[in-house]
Structure formats: structure tokens, C-alpha cells
Short mmCIF file of C-alpha atoms in Angstrom, two decimals:
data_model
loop_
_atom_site.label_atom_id
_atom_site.label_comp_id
_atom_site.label_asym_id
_atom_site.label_seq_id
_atom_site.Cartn_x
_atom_site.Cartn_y
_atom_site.Cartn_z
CA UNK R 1 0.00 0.00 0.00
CA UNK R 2 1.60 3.24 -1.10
CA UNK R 3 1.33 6.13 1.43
CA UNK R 4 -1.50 8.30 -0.84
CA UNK R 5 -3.40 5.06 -0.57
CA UNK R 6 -6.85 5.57 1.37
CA UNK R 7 -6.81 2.85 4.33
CA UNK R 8 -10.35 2.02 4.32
CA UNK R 9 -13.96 3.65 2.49
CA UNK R 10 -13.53 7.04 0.84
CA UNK R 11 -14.40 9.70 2.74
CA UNK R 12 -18.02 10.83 1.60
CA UNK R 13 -19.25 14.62 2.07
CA UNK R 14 -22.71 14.49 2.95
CA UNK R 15 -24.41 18.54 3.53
CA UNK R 16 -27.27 18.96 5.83
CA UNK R 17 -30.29 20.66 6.22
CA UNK R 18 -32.44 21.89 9.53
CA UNK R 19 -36.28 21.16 9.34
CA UNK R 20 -37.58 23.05 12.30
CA UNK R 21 -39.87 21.86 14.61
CA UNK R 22 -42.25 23.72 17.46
CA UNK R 23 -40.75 22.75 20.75
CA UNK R 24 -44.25 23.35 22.40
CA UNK R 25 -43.27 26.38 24.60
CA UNK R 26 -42.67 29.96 24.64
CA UNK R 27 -41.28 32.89 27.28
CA UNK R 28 -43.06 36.44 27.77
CA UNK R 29 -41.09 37.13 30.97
CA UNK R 30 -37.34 36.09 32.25
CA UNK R 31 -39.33 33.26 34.34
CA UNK R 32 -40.88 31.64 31.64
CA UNK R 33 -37.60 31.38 29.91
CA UNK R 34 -36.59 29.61 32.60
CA UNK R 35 -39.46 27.63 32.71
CA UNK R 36 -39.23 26.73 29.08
CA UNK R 37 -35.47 25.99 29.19
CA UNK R 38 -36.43 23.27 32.45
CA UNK R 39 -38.77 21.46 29.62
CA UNK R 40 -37.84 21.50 26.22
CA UNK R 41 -35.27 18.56 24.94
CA UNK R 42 -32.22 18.90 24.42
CA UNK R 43 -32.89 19.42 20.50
CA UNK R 44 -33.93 22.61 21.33
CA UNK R 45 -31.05 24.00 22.94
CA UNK R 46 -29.13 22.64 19.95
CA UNK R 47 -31.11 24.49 17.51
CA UNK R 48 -31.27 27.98 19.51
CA UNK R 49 -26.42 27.84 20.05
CA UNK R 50 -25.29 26.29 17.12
CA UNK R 51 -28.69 26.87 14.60
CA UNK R 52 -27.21 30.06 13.81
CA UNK R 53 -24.43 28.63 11.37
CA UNK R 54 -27.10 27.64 9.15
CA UNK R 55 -28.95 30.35 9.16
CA UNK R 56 -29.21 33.77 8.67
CA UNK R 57 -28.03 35.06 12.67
CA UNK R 58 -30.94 37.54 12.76
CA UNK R 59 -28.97 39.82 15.47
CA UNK R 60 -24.82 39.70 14.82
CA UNK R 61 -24.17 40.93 17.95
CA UNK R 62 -25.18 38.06 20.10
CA UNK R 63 -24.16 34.18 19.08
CA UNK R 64 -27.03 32.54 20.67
CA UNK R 65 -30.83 33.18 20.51
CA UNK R 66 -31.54 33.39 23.54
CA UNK R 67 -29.11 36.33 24.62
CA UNK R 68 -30.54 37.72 21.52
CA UNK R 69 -34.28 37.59 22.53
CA UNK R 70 -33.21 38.99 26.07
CA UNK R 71 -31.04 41.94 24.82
CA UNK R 72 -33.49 42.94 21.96
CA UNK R 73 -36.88 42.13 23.43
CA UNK R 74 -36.60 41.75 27.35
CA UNK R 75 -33.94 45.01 27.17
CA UNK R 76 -32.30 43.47 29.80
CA UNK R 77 -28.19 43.86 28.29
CA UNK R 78 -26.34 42.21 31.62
CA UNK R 79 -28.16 39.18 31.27
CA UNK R 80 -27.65 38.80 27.66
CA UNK R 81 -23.99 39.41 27.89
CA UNK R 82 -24.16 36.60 30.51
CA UNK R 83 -25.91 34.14 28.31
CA UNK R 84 -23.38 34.98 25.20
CA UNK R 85 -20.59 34.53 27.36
CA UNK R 86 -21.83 30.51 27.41
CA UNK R 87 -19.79 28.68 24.73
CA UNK R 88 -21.49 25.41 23.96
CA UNK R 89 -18.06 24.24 22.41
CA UNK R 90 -16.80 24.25 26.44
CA UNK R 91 -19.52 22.19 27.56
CA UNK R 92 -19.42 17.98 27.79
CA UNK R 93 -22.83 17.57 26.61
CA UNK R 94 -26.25 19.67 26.36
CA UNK R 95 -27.48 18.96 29.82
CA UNK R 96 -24.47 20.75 31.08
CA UNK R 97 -25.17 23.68 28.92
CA UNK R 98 -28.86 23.81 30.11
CA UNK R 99 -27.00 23.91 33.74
CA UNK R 100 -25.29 26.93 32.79
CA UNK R 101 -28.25 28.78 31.50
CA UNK R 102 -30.60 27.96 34.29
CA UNK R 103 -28.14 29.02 36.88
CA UNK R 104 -27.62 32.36 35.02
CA UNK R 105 -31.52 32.96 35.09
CA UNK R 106 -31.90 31.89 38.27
CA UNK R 107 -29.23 34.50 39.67
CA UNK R 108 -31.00 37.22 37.72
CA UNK R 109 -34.39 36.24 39.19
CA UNK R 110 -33.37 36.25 42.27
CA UNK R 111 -33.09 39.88 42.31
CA UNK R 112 -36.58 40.30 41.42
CA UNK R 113 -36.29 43.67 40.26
CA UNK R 114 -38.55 45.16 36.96
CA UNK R 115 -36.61 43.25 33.99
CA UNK R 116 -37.51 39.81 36.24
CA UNK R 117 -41.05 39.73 35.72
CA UNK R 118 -41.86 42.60 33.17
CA UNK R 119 -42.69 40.83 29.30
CA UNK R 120 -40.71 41.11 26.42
CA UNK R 121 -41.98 43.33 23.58
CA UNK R 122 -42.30 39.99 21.45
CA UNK R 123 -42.74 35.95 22.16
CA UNK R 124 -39.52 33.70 22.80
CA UNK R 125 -40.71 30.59 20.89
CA UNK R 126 -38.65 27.16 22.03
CA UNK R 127 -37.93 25.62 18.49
CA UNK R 128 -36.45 21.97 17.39
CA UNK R 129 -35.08 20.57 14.12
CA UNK R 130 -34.59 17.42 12.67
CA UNK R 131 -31.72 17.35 10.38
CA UNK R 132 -32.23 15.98 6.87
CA UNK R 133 -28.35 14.68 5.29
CA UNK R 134 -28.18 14.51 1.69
CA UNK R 135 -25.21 12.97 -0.39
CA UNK R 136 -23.26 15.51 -2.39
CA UNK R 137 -21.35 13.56 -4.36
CA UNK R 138 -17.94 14.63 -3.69
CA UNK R 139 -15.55 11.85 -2.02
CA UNK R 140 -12.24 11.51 -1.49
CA UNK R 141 -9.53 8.71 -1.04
CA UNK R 142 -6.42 10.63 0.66
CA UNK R 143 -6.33 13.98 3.02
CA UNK R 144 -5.35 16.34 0.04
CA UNK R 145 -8.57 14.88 -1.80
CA UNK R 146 -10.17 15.97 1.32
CA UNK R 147 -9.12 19.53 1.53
CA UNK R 148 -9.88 19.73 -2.16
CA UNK R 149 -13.08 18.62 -2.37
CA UNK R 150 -14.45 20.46 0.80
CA UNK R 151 -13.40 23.64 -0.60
CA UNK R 152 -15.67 22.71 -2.86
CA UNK R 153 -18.36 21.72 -0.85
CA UNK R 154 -21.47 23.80 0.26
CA UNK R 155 -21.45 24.79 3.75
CA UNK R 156 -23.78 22.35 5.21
CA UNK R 157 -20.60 19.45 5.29
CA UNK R 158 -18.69 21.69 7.79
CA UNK R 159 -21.96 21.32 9.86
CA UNK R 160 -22.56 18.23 9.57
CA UNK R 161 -19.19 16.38 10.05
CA UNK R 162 -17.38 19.13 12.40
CA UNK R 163 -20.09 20.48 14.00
CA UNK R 164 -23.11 17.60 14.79
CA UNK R 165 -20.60 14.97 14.23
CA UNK R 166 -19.23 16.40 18.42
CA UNK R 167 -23.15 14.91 19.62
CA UNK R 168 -23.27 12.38 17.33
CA UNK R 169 -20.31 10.00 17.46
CA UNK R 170 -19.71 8.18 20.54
CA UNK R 171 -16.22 9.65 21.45
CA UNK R 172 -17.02 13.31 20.41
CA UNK R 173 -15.11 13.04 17.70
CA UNK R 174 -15.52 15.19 14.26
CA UNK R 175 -15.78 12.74 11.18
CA UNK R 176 -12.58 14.51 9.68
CA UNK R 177 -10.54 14.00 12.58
CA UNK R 178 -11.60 10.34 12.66
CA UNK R 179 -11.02 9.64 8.86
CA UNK R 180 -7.25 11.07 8.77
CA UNK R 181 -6.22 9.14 11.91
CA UNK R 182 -6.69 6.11 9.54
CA UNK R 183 -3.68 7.43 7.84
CA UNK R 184 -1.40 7.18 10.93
CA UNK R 185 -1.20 11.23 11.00
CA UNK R 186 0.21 11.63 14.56
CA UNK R 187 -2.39 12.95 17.00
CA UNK R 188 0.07 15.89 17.01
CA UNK R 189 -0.74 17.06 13.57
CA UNK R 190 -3.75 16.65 13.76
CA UNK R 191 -4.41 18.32 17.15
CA UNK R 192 -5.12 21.62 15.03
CA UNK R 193 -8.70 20.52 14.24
CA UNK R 194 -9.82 19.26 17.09
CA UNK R 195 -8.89 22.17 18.55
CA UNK R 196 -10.40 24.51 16.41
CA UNK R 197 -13.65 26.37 17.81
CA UNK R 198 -16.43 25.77 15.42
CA UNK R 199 -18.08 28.49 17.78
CA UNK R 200 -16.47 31.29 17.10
CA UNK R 201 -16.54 31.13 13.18
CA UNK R 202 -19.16 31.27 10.35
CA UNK R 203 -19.35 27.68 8.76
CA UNK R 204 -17.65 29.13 5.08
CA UNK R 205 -14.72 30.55 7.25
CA UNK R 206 -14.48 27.03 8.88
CA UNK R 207 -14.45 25.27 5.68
CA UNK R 208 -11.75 27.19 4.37
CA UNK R 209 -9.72 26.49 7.28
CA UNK R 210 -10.08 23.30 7.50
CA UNK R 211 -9.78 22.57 3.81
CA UNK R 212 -6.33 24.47 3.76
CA UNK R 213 -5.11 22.26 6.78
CA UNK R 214 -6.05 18.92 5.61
CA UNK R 215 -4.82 19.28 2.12
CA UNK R 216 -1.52 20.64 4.20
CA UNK R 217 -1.96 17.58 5.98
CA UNK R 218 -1.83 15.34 2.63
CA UNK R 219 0.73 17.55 0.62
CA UNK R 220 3.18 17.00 4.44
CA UNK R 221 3.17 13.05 3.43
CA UNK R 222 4.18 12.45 -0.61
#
């Protein structure tokens, strides 16, 4: 087997999209929010952090929806900056991240000034999505392949194999990392990705990255 060789099934972009879903709740006040965030799966907490990337972010200036809807709607700025401060990236699993958010509400409630109990100017409404994964088309066979084709790839790949690939494989891994480590790539080299916030960028400024590192990776061994 020559070192270009792939060492097991092409890798196969697949793009996503979100069908969203009512949730079955929604927040006038700080304490419904609450409320709402005790009930609603953990779908929906999915859908209102990292829904953004495949969607228009309706506000720029806040990352999640729900710092959004309190900044814009509630008017209450402190809180929101709280709630934005909450990487999801940071957090072992959803239920964790609900923590978070409950505990921040829960401080500001306790203070049971105005903002606490006064409603919003609009409805919070608790959403869920089912993803739908198409087949694009595009494989590949060794890591420059890779980085080539996802360049070329809509946006939706980056979501669905670096950013729902985290939930969905059973060691948290992202479906690139997993794929080059078939190559015998030491964990060093490939430490990069796994490192890399999918957070803190737009999905076509994450694609480019990691398209430029893997085919790095693949032009680093011929």
C-alpha cells in the first residue's frame, strides 16, 4: 500500500439541512424562559447555540438566541452578555449547557427587580429541528482529496461532520478528525482541528480552514 493510498472507504461529504420543529413552549417574561429551558429537549437547545451557522443570525451581535431575545426584546443587556458569554463548544454535553443557562436565570431572578417579571416586547418561541443529510457527491480517497473537495463543498458538510458529528459520534469526535487518523497522522498534527472552535466562526470561514489544513496535511506526506 503506497502512502497516498486511502486505508479504508472514501471519505463521503454528505451537507445537511435543519427542518424546524415547534418545541411546544414559549417565554413572555425572564421566568418563563426559565421555565421553558427546564422542559424543552435537548434538540432545542441545539437548535437555539449552534442553529445560527445555518442560518441567517438575525442579530450579529449576540451568538445565541436566547441572549438575543433577552437583549433585543426583554432590554435586559447584563443578562444577555451573561448568556453569550456561554460557549457550547466548552460544555461535555447539552445537559451541562442547560446547567449553565438555568443558573444564570436563576441569579437574575433572584433579584426580582422590573426586567424579572416585566414581558418582552415579542414571544420567545422554544424551536427543534430534525436534520435531513443529503449525499453531495464529492468523495475523497487521501487527506489532500479531502481539503480539495471540501473547498468545494457547500457549507452544510462543515456542519454536519465538524459540528453535529461532536453529539453524534460516541467519542465526540468530528468525522474529519476520525477519517485522517486512519492514515497514521500523529495525534500531534492533527491536534489543530480538534482544537479549532467551530463556535467562534461562520461555517464558510471554517471550511476554508479546515480545507487548507487537511490538504496541508496530505501535501506534508508524498
Amino acid at each position: 500500500m503506497t502512502p497516498n493510498t486511502c486505508p479504508f472507504e472514501p471519505f463521503r461529504l454528505r451537507n445537511c439541512a435543519l427542518v424546524v420543529q415547534s418545541a411546544g413552549h414559549r417565554a413572555q417574561t425572564l421566568k418563563e424562559l426559565r421555565d421553558g429551558l427546564i422542559q424543552v429537549p435537548p434538540s432545542s437547545l441545539h437548535y437555539h447555540f449552534w442553529g445560527q451557522l445555518l442560518r441567517p443570525r438575525p442579530d450579529p451581535d449576540h451568538y445565541n438566541d436566547f441572549a438575543a431575545w433577552v437583549a433585543r426584546d426583554v432590554g435586559d443587556l447584563e443578562t444577555a452578555e451573561r448568556l453569550d458569554a456561554l460557549n457550547p463548544s466548552l460544555f461535555p454535553n447539552l445537559e451541562s449547557l442547560r446547567e449553565a443557562l438555568l443558573t444564570v436565570l436563576e441569579e437574575r431572578l433572584s433579584r426580582g427587580d422590573f426586567l424579572s417579571w416585566a414581558k418582552s416586547r415579542s414571544d420567545f418561541f422554544f424551536v427543534k429541528a430534525q436534520m435531513l443529510v443529503f449525499d453531495t457527491g464529492l468523495e475523497a480517497e487521501t487527506p489532500e482529496e479531502l481539503g480539495d473537495q471540501l473547498s468545494l463543498s457547500p457549507s452544510g458538510c462543515v456542519f454536519y461532520h465538524f459540528v453535529d458529528a461532536l453529539r453524534r459520534t460516541p467519542d465526540g469526535r468530528d468525522d474529519f478528525t476520525f477519517w485522517l487518523s486512519g492514515f497514521g497522522i500523529p495525534e500531534d498534527r492533527l491536534r489543530p482541528l480538534t482544537l479549532l472552535d467551530p463556535y467562534l466562526f461562520s461555517l464558510r470561514e471554517l471550511r476554508d480552514r479546515l480545507a487548507t489544513y487537511i490538504r496541508d496535511l496530505g501535501r506534508d506526506r508524498s
